[in-house]
PDB file of C-alpha atoms in Angstrom:
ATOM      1  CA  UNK A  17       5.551   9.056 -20.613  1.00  0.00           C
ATOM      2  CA  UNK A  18       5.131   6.418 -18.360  1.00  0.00           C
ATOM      3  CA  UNK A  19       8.158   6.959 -16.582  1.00  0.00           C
ATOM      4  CA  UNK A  20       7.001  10.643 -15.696  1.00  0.00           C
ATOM      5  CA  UNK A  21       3.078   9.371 -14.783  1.00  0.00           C
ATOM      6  CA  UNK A  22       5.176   7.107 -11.774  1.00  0.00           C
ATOM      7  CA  UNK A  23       7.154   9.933 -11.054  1.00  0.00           C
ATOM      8  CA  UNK A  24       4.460  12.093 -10.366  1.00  0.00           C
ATOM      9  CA  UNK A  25       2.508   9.745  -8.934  1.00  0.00           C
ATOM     10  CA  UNK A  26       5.086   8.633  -5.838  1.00  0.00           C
ATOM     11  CA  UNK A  27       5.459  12.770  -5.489  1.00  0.00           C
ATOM     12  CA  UNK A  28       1.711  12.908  -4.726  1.00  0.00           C
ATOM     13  CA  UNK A  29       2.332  10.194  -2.091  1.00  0.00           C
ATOM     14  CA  UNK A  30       5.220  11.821  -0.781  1.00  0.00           C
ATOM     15  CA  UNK A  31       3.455  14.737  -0.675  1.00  0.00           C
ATOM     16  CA  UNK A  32       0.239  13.364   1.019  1.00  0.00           C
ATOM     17  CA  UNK A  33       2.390  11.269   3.395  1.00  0.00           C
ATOM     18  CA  UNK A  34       4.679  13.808   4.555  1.00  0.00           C
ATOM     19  CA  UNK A  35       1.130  16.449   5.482  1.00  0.00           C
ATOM     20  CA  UNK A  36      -0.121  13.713   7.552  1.00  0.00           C
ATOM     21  CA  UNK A  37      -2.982  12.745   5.713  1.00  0.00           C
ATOM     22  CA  UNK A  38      -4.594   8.848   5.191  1.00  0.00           C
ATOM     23  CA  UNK A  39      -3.124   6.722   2.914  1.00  0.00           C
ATOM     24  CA  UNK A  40      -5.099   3.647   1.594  1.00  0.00           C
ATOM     25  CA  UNK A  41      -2.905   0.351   1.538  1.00  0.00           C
ATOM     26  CA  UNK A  42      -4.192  -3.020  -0.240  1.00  0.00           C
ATOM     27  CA  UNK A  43      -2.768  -6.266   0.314  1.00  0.00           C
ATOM     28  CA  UNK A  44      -1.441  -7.619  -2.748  1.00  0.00           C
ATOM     29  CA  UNK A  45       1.006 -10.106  -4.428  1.00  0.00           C
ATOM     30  CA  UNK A  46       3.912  -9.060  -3.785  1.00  0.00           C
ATOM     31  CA  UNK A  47       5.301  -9.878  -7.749  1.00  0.00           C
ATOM     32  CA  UNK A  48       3.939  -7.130 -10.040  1.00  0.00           C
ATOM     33  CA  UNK A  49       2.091  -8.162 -12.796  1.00  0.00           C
ATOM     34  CA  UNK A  50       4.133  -7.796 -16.441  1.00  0.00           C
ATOM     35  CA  UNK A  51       2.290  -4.734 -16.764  1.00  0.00           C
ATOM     36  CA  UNK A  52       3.252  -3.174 -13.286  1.00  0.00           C
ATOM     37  CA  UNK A  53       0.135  -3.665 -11.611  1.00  0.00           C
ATOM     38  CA  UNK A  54      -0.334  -5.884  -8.457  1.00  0.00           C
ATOM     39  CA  UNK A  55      -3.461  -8.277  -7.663  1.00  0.00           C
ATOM     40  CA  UNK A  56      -4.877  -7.961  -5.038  1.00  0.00           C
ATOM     41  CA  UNK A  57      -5.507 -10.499  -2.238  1.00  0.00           C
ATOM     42  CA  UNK A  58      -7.524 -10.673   1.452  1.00  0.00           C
ATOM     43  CA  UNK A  59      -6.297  -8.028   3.348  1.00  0.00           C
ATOM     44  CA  UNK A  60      -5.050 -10.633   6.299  1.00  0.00           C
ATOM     45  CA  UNK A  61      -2.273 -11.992   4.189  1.00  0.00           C
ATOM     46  CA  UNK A  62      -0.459  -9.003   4.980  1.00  0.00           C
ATOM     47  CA  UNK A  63      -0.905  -9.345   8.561  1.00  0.00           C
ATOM     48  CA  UNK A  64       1.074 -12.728   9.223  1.00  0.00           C
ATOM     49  CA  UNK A  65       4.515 -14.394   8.568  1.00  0.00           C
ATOM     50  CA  UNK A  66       3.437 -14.404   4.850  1.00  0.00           C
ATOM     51  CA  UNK A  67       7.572 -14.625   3.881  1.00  0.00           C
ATOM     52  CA  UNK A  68       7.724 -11.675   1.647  1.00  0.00           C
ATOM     53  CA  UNK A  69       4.591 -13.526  -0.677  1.00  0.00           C
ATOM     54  CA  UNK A  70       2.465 -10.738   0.128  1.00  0.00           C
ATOM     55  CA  UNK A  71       2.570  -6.467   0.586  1.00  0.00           C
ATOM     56  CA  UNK A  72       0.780  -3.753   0.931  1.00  0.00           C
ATOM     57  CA  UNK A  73       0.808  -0.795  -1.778  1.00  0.00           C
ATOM     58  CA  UNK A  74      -0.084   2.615  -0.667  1.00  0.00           C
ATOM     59  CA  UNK A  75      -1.890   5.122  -2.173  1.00  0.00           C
ATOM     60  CA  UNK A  76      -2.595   3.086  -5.090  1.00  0.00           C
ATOM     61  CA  UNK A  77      -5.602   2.555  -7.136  1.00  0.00           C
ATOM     62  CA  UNK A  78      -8.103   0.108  -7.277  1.00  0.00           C
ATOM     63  CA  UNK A  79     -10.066  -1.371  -9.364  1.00  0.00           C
ATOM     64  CA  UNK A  80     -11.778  -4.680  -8.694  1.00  0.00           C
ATOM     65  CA  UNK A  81      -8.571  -7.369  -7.974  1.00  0.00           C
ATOM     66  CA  UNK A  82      -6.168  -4.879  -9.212  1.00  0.00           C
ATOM     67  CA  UNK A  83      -4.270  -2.273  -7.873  1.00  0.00           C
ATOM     68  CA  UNK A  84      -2.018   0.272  -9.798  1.00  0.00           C
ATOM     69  CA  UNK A  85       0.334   3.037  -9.089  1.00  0.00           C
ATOM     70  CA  UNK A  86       1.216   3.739  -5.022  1.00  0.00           C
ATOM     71  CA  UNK A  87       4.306   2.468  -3.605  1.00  0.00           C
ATOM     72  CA  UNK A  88       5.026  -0.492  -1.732  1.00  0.00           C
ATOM     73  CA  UNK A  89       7.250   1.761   0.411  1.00  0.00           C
ATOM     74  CA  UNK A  90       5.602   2.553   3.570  1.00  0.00           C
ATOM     75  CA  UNK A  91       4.685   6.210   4.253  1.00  0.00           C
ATOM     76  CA  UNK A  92       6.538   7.290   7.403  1.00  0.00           C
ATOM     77  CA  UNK A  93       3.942  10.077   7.875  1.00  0.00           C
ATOM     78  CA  UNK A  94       0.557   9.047   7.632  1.00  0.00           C
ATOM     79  CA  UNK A  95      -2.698   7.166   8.666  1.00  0.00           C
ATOM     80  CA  UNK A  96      -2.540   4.160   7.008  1.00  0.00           C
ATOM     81  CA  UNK A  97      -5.580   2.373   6.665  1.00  0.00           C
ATOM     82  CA  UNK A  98      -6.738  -0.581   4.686  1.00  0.00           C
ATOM     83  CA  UNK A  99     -10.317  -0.413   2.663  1.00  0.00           C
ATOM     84  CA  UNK A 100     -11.338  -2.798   5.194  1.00  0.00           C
ATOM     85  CA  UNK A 101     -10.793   0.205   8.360  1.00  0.00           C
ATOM     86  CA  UNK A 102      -8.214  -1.659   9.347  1.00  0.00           C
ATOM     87  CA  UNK A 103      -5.499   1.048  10.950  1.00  0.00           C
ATOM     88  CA  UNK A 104      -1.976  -0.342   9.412  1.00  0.00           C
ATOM     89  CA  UNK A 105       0.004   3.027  10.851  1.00  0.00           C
ATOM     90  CA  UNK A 106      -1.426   5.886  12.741  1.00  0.00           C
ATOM     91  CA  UNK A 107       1.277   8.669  11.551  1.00  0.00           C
ATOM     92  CA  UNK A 108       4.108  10.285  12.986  1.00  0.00           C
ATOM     93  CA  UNK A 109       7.790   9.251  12.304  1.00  0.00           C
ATOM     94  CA  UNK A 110       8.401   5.371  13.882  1.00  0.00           C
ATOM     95  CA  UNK A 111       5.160   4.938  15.638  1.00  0.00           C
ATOM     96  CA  UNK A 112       3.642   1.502  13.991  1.00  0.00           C
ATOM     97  CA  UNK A 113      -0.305   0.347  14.785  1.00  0.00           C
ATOM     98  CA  UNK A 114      -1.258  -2.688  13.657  1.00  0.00           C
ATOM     99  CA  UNK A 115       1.314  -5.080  12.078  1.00  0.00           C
ATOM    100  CA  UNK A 116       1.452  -5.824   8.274  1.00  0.00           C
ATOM    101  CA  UNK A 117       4.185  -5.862   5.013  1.00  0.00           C
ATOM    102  CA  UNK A 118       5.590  -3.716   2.839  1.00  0.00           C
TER     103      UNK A 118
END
């Protein structure tokens, strides 16, 4: 059951992504917790030489310091924005904005 919740969860991503849509990313650990979630950290960890310690998830949800579900696996095309505003990836295929993980 689980298995199929992730599957259909990355499909909505995919889905959203590949329309062009926004795409929330959070800045988290970059080790899942044991039960698949990530915590989540300040959003400019992800913007530095954090050596792979930090990501961002996409399309995820929140709630307080954790995030579950999304993808750490960047949506090619979408606005990617952080709950801060900050613009990660405007959209289209290869054009980057601002810098970050994941």
């Amino acid at each position: 059951m689980v298995q199929v919740g992730a599957v259909v969860a990355i499909s909505a991503l995919v889905t959203t992504a590949c329309s062009g849509d926004e795409v929330t990313a959070d800045c988290v650990l970059a080790k899942p917790q044991p039960d698949g979630s990530y915590l989540v950290v300040d959003e400019h960890r992800c913007s530095g030489d954090s050596h792979g310690a930090y990501v961002y998830v996409y399309g995820g949800g929140r709630s307080s310091t954790v995030v579950r579900g999304g993808t750490t696996v960047r949506p090619k095309d979408a606005r990617i924005v952080t709950r801060k505003g900050t613009v990660v990836q405007r959209g289209g295929f290869g054009r980057g904005g601002k810098g970050g993980g994941g």
